[in-house]
PDB file of C-alpha atoms in Angstrom:
ATOM      1  CA  THR A  61       4.084 -15.212   5.017  1.00 92.00           C
ATOM      2  CA  PRO A  62       2.635 -12.572   2.948  1.00 97.00           C
ATOM      3  CA  ILE A  63      -0.864 -14.025   1.092  1.00 98.00           C
ATOM      4  CA  GLY A  64       0.248 -14.305  -2.915  1.00 98.00           C
ATOM      5  CA  ASN A  65       4.596 -13.382  -4.233  1.00 97.00           C
ATOM      6  CA  SER A  66       5.734 -12.610  -7.434  1.00 96.00           C
ATOM      7  CA  SER A  67       5.495 -16.195  -8.605  1.00 97.00           C
ATOM      8  CA  MET A  68       2.332 -17.318  -7.380  1.00 98.00           C
ATOM      9  CA  PRO A  69       0.048 -14.252  -7.145  1.00 98.00           C
ATOM     10  CA  TYR A  70      -3.510 -13.984  -5.388  1.00 98.00           C
ATOM     11  CA  THR A  71      -6.071 -13.805  -7.788  1.00 98.00           C
ATOM     12  CA  GLY A  72      -9.138 -14.867  -5.801  1.00 98.00           C
ATOM     13  CA  ILE A  73     -11.912 -12.862  -3.676  1.00 98.00           C
ATOM     14  CA  PHE A  74     -11.190 -12.301   0.022  1.00 98.00           C
ATOM     15  CA  ASP A  75     -14.349 -11.221   1.545  1.00 98.00           C
ATOM     16  CA  GLY A  76     -13.164  -9.661   5.050  1.00 98.00           C
ATOM     17  CA  ALA A  77     -16.636  -9.208   5.907  1.00 98.00           C
ATOM     18  CA  GLY A  78     -15.923  -6.384   8.172  1.00 98.00           C
ATOM     19  CA  LYS A  79     -13.537  -8.172  10.451  1.00 98.00           C
ATOM     20  CA  THR A  80      -9.950  -6.959  11.036  1.00 98.00           C
ATOM     21  CA  VAL A  81      -6.708  -8.813  11.043  1.00 98.00           C
ATOM     22  CA  SER A  82      -4.446  -8.125  14.061  1.00 98.00           C
ATOM     23  CA  GLY A  83      -0.623  -8.901  15.440  1.00 97.00           C
ATOM     24  CA  LEU A  84       0.906  -9.115  12.040  1.00 98.00           C
ATOM     25  CA  TYR A  85       5.064  -8.645  12.141  1.00 98.00           C
ATOM     26  CA  PHE A  86       6.966  -9.037   9.036  1.00 97.00           C
ATOM     27  CA  ASN A  87      10.792  -7.494   9.287  1.00 97.00           C
ATOM     28  CA  ASN A  88      12.670  -8.726   6.676  1.00 93.00           C
ATOM     29  CA  ASN A  89      14.734  -7.627   3.699  1.00 93.00           C
ATOM     30  CA  GLU A  90      11.938  -9.046   1.122  1.00 97.00           C
ATOM     31  CA  ASP A  91       9.936  -7.376  -1.681  1.00 98.00           C
ATOM     32  CA  TYR A  92       5.804  -7.857  -1.626  1.00 98.00           C
ATOM     33  CA  VAL A  93       5.364  -7.625   1.696  1.00 98.00           C
ATOM     34  CA  GLY A  94       1.415  -7.199   3.129  1.00 98.00           C
ATOM     35  CA  LEU A  95      -1.228  -8.900   4.131  1.00 98.00           C
ATOM     36  CA  PHE A  96      -1.241  -9.870   0.579  1.00 98.00           C
ATOM     37  CA  GLY A  97       1.988  -9.942  -0.928  1.00 98.00           C
ATOM     38  CA  TYR A  98       0.579 -10.034  -4.706  1.00 98.00           C
ATOM     39  CA  VAL A  99      -2.584  -9.628  -5.970  1.00 98.00           C
ATOM     40  CA  ASP A 100      -3.068 -10.000  -9.839  1.00 98.00           C
ATOM     41  CA  GLY A 101      -6.804  -9.250 -10.820  1.00 98.00           C
ATOM     42  CA  GLY A 102      -8.024 -10.506  -7.614  1.00 98.00           C
ATOM     43  CA  VAL A 103     -10.561  -8.704  -5.162  1.00 98.00           C
ATOM     44  CA  VAL A 104     -10.072  -7.814  -1.361  1.00 98.00           C
ATOM     45  CA  LYS A 105     -12.818  -6.277   0.535  1.00 98.00           C
ATOM     46  CA  ASP A 106     -13.746  -5.470   3.828  1.00 98.00           C
ATOM     47  CA  VAL A 107     -10.678  -6.054   6.006  1.00 98.00           C
ATOM     48  CA  GLY A 108      -8.693  -3.988   8.393  1.00 98.00           C
ATOM     49  CA  VAL A 109      -5.283  -4.735   9.422  1.00 98.00           C
ATOM     50  CA  VAL A 110      -4.477  -3.414  12.653  1.00 98.00           C
ATOM     51  CA  ASP A 111      -1.920  -3.432  15.444  1.00 97.00           C
ATOM     52  CA  SER A 112       0.523  -4.766  12.635  1.00 98.00           C
ATOM     53  CA  TYR A 113       4.223  -3.627  11.564  1.00 98.00           C
ATOM     54  CA  PHE A 114       5.788  -4.494   8.278  1.00 98.00           C
ATOM     55  CA  LYS A 115       8.806  -3.568   6.810  1.00 98.00           C
ATOM     56  CA  GLY A 116      10.081  -4.790   3.727  1.00 98.00           C
ATOM     57  CA  LEU A 117      11.998  -3.615   0.954  1.00 97.00           C
ATOM     58  CA  SER A 118       9.974  -2.583  -2.276  1.00 98.00           C
ATOM     59  CA  ARG A 119       6.068  -3.073  -2.913  1.00 98.00           C
ATOM     60  CA  VAL A 120       5.053  -2.860   0.728  1.00 98.00           C
ATOM     61  CA  GLY A 121       1.540  -1.736   2.199  1.00 98.00           C
ATOM     62  CA  GLY A 122      -0.491  -2.514   5.075  1.00 98.00           C
ATOM     63  CA  VAL A 123      -2.665  -4.724   3.198  1.00 98.00           C
ATOM     64  CA  VAL A 124      -1.321  -5.200  -0.350  1.00 98.00           C
ATOM     65  CA  GLY A 125       2.399  -4.760  -1.460  1.00 98.00           C
ATOM     66  CA  TYR A 126       1.341  -4.826  -5.247  1.00 98.00           C
ATOM     67  CA  ALA A 127      -1.797  -4.874  -6.532  1.00 98.00           C
ATOM     68  CA  ASP A 128      -1.964  -5.628 -10.546  1.00 98.00           C
ATOM     69  CA  ASP A 129      -5.255  -5.192 -11.873  1.00 98.00           C
ATOM     70  CA  ALA A 130      -6.729  -5.379  -8.288  1.00 98.00           C
ATOM     71  CA  THR A 131      -9.679  -3.882  -6.754  1.00 98.00           C
ATOM     72  CA  LEU A 132      -9.431  -2.993  -3.267  1.00 98.00           C
ATOM     73  CA  THR A 133     -13.147  -1.801  -1.633  1.00 98.00           C
ATOM     74  CA  GLY A 134     -13.583  -0.957   2.255  1.00 98.00           C
ATOM     75  CA  VAL A 135     -10.228  -1.870   3.286  1.00 98.00           C
ATOM     76  CA  TYR A 136      -7.976   0.227   5.565  1.00 98.00           C
ATOM     77  CA  ASN A 137      -4.608   0.022   7.534  1.00 98.00           C
ATOM     78  CA  THR A 138      -3.890   0.969  11.117  1.00 98.00           C
ATOM     79  CA  GLY A 139      -0.263  -0.203  11.346  1.00 98.00           C
ATOM     80  CA  SER A 140       3.087   0.651  10.964  1.00 98.00           C
ATOM     81  CA  VAL A 141       4.947   0.219   7.132  1.00 98.00           C
ATOM     82  CA  SER A 142       8.163   0.858   5.732  1.00 98.00           C
ATOM     83  CA  GLY A 143      10.161   0.189   3.185  1.00 98.00           C
ATOM     84  CA  SER A 144      13.402   1.024   0.478  1.00 97.00           C
ATOM     85  CA  SER A 145      10.739   2.032  -2.138  1.00 97.00           C
ATOM     86  CA  GLU A 146       6.895   1.666  -3.551  1.00 98.00           C
ATOM     87  CA  VAL A 147       5.746   1.856   0.160  1.00 98.00           C
ATOM     88  CA  GLY A 148       1.925   2.876   1.356  1.00 98.00           C
ATOM     89  CA  GLY A 149      -0.230   2.569   4.042  1.00 98.00           C
ATOM     90  CA  VAL A 150      -2.266   0.422   2.222  1.00 98.00           C
ATOM     91  CA  VAL A 151      -0.918  -0.548  -1.026  1.00 98.00           C
ATOM     92  CA  GLY A 152       2.518  -0.034  -1.976  1.00 98.00           C
ATOM     93  CA  ARG A 153       2.318  -0.233  -5.818  1.00 98.00           C
ATOM     94  CA  ALA A 154      -1.213  -0.284  -7.402  1.00 98.00           C
ATOM     95  CA  PHE A 155      -1.360  -0.497 -11.317  1.00 97.00           C
ATOM     96  CA  LEU A 156      -4.366  -0.823 -13.664  1.00 95.00           C
ATOM     97  CA  GLY A 157      -6.674  -1.111 -10.039  1.00 95.00           C
ATOM     98  CA  GLU A 158      -9.754   0.404  -8.272  1.00 98.00           C
ATOM     99  CA  LEU A 159      -9.183   1.653  -4.744  1.00 98.00           C
ATOM    100  CA  THR A 160     -12.464   2.368  -3.125  1.00 98.00           C
ATOM    101  CA  ASP A 161     -13.595   3.264   0.360  1.00 98.00           C
ATOM    102  CA  VAL A 162      -9.970   2.858   1.617  1.00 98.00           C
ATOM    103  CA  TYR A 163      -7.691   4.941   4.248  1.00 98.00           C
ATOM    104  CA  ASN A 164      -4.578   4.656   6.449  1.00 98.00           C
ATOM    105  CA  THR A 165      -3.876   5.543   9.811  1.00 98.00           C
ATOM    106  CA  GLY A 166      -0.782   4.465  10.040  1.00 98.00           C
ATOM    107  CA  SER A 167       2.872   5.394  10.009  1.00 98.00           C
ATOM    108  CA  VAL A 168       4.666   5.349   6.560  1.00 98.00           C
ATOM    109  CA  SER A 169       8.419   5.747   6.308  1.00 97.00           C
ATOM    110  CA  LYS A 170      11.450   5.052   4.770  1.00 96.00           C
ATOM    111  CA  ASN A 171      14.296   2.088   6.110  1.00 95.00           C
ATOM    112  CA  THR A 172      16.692   4.043   7.702  1.00 90.00           C
ATOM    113  CA  GLY A 173      20.252   4.107   4.588  1.00 85.00           C
ATOM    114  CA  SER A 174      18.011   3.159   2.003  1.00 84.00           C
ATOM    115  CA  GLU A 175      17.816   5.577  -1.382  1.00 82.00           C
ATOM    116  CA  GLY A 176      14.129   4.270  -2.021  1.00 86.00           C
ATOM    117  CA  GLN A 177      11.251   6.676  -3.747  1.00 95.00           C
ATOM    118  CA  TYR A 178       7.730   6.606  -4.035  1.00 98.00           C
ATOM    119  CA  PHE A 179       5.952   6.822  -0.280  1.00 98.00           C
ATOM    120  CA  GLY A 180       2.453   7.785   0.240  1.00 98.00           C
ATOM    121  CA  GLY A 181      -0.128   7.205   3.111  1.00 98.00           C
ATOM    122  CA  VAL A 182      -2.711   5.017   1.164  1.00 98.00           C
ATOM    123  CA  VAL A 183      -0.594   4.442  -2.059  1.00 98.00           C
ATOM    124  CA  GLY A 184       3.523   4.355  -2.570  1.00 98.00           C
ATOM    125  CA  PHE A 185       3.487   4.239  -6.409  1.00 98.00           C
ATOM    126  CA  ALA A 186       0.062   4.201  -8.527  1.00 97.00           C
ATOM    127  CA  GLY A 187      -0.428   3.904 -12.455  1.00 96.00           C
ATOM    128  CA  ARG A 188      -3.959   3.439 -14.330  1.00 96.00           C
ATOM    129  CA  THR A 189      -5.604   3.250 -11.377  1.00 97.00           C
ATOM    130  CA  THR A 190      -8.764   4.724  -9.768  1.00 97.00           C
ATOM    131  CA  LEU A 191      -8.734   6.086  -6.171  1.00 98.00           C
ATOM    132  CA  THR A 192     -12.216   7.024  -4.648  1.00 98.00           C
ATOM    133  CA  ASP A 193     -12.937   7.851  -1.218  1.00 98.00           C
ATOM    134  CA  VAL A 194      -9.691   7.348  -0.058  1.00 98.00           C
ATOM    135  CA  TYR A 195      -7.830   9.230   2.653  1.00 98.00           C
ATOM    136  CA  ASN A 196      -4.637   9.137   5.105  1.00 98.00           C
ATOM    137  CA  THR A 197      -4.312  10.265   8.500  1.00 98.00           C
ATOM    138  CA  GLY A 198      -1.045   8.575   9.087  1.00 98.00           C
ATOM    139  CA  SER A 199       2.506  10.273   9.071  1.00 98.00           C
ATOM    140  CA  VAL A 200       4.536   9.735   6.006  1.00 98.00           C
ATOM    141  CA  SER A 201       8.057  10.305   5.081  1.00 97.00           C
ATOM    142  CA  GLY A 202      10.352   9.360   2.914  1.00 96.00           C
ATOM    143  CA  SER A 203      13.107  10.386   0.261  1.00 93.00           C
ATOM    144  CA  ILE A 204      11.909  10.934  -2.843  1.00 94.00           C
ATOM    145  CA  TYR A 205       8.033  11.393  -4.236  1.00 97.00           C
ATOM    146  CA  VAL A 206       6.479  11.483  -0.785  1.00 97.00           C
ATOM    147  CA  GLY A 207       2.802  12.270  -0.390  1.00 98.00           C
ATOM    148  CA  GLY A 208      -0.136  12.324   1.924  1.00 98.00           C
ATOM    149  CA  VAL A 209      -2.548  10.083  -0.110  1.00 98.00           C
ATOM    150  CA  ALA A 210       0.070   8.882  -2.971  1.00 98.00           C
ATOM    151  CA  GLY A 211       3.577   9.282  -3.414  1.00 97.00           C
ATOM    152  CA  TYR A 212       3.732   9.278  -7.318  1.00 97.00           C
ATOM    153  CA  THR A 213       1.054   9.120  -9.963  1.00 96.00           C
ATOM    154  CA  ASN A 214       1.157   8.552 -13.420  1.00 89.00           C
ATOM    155  CA  ASN A 215      -0.978  11.006 -15.580  1.00 84.00           C
ATOM    156  CA  GLU A 216      -3.595   8.106 -16.230  1.00 91.00           C
ATOM    157  CA  ILE A 217      -4.959   8.107 -12.911  1.00 95.00           C
ATOM    158  CA  THR A 218      -8.578   9.442 -11.777  1.00 95.00           C
ATOM    159  CA  ILE A 219      -8.956  10.291  -8.225  1.00 95.00           C
ATOM    160  CA  THR A 220     -12.031  11.346  -6.369  1.00 97.00           C
ATOM    161  CA  ASP A 221     -13.115  12.441  -2.788  1.00 98.00           C
ATOM    162  CA  VAL A 222      -9.365  12.134  -1.580  1.00 98.00           C
ATOM    163  CA  TYR A 223      -7.558  13.587   1.162  1.00 98.00           C
ATOM    164  CA  ASN A 224      -4.801  13.948   3.383  1.00 98.00           C
ATOM    165  CA  THR A 225      -4.582  15.056   7.185  1.00 98.00           C
ATOM    166  CA  GLY A 226      -1.044  13.178   7.965  1.00 98.00           C
ATOM    167  CA  SER A 227       2.160  15.072   8.347  1.00 98.00           C
ATOM    168  CA  ILE A 228       4.298  14.506   5.299  1.00 98.00           C
ATOM    169  CA  SER A 229       8.205  14.944   5.508  1.00 97.00           C
ATOM    170  CA  LYS A 230      11.153  14.618   3.519  1.00 92.00           C
ATOM    171  CA  THR A 231      14.204  12.250   5.187  1.00 88.00           C
ATOM    172  CA  THR A 232      17.872  12.640   3.954  1.00 78.00           C
ATOM    173  CA  ASP A 233      19.250   9.850   5.598  1.00 72.00           C
TER     174      ASP A 233
END
């Protein structure tokens, strides 16, 4: 079960002290999927999610499904992430937050048969968010709004030292 959800979001400070979390497996038709499902005003730092699999519906990420006014620093994902909308290798949806020293090397994909949108190597949907020293090397595939680092951003976002080398593809199923 992810840490935090829409009715009880995680609001604390999680310091992984450079450790990794591995072997997580989530395959369910739910929203807010990741190591953390929903972080509101909290901090997640210095932790990697490796050898893991996350499949959900909306707001699906390897580390955080939905980061609202949250700070993520020194976090990464190497596992597989899939969903129907707002799907990212690290964060499914980030709003009013900061992502610093964050990366993804795992695959990001759309659930078969879904018509969702917003698929990104690091973040699926980013609004009023700052991305600094962020990159993706994993493959990203989706149907609408697909990007190497972010699937979609609004015009109130700050991006510094960000890159992608992963493959990006648009699917039609």
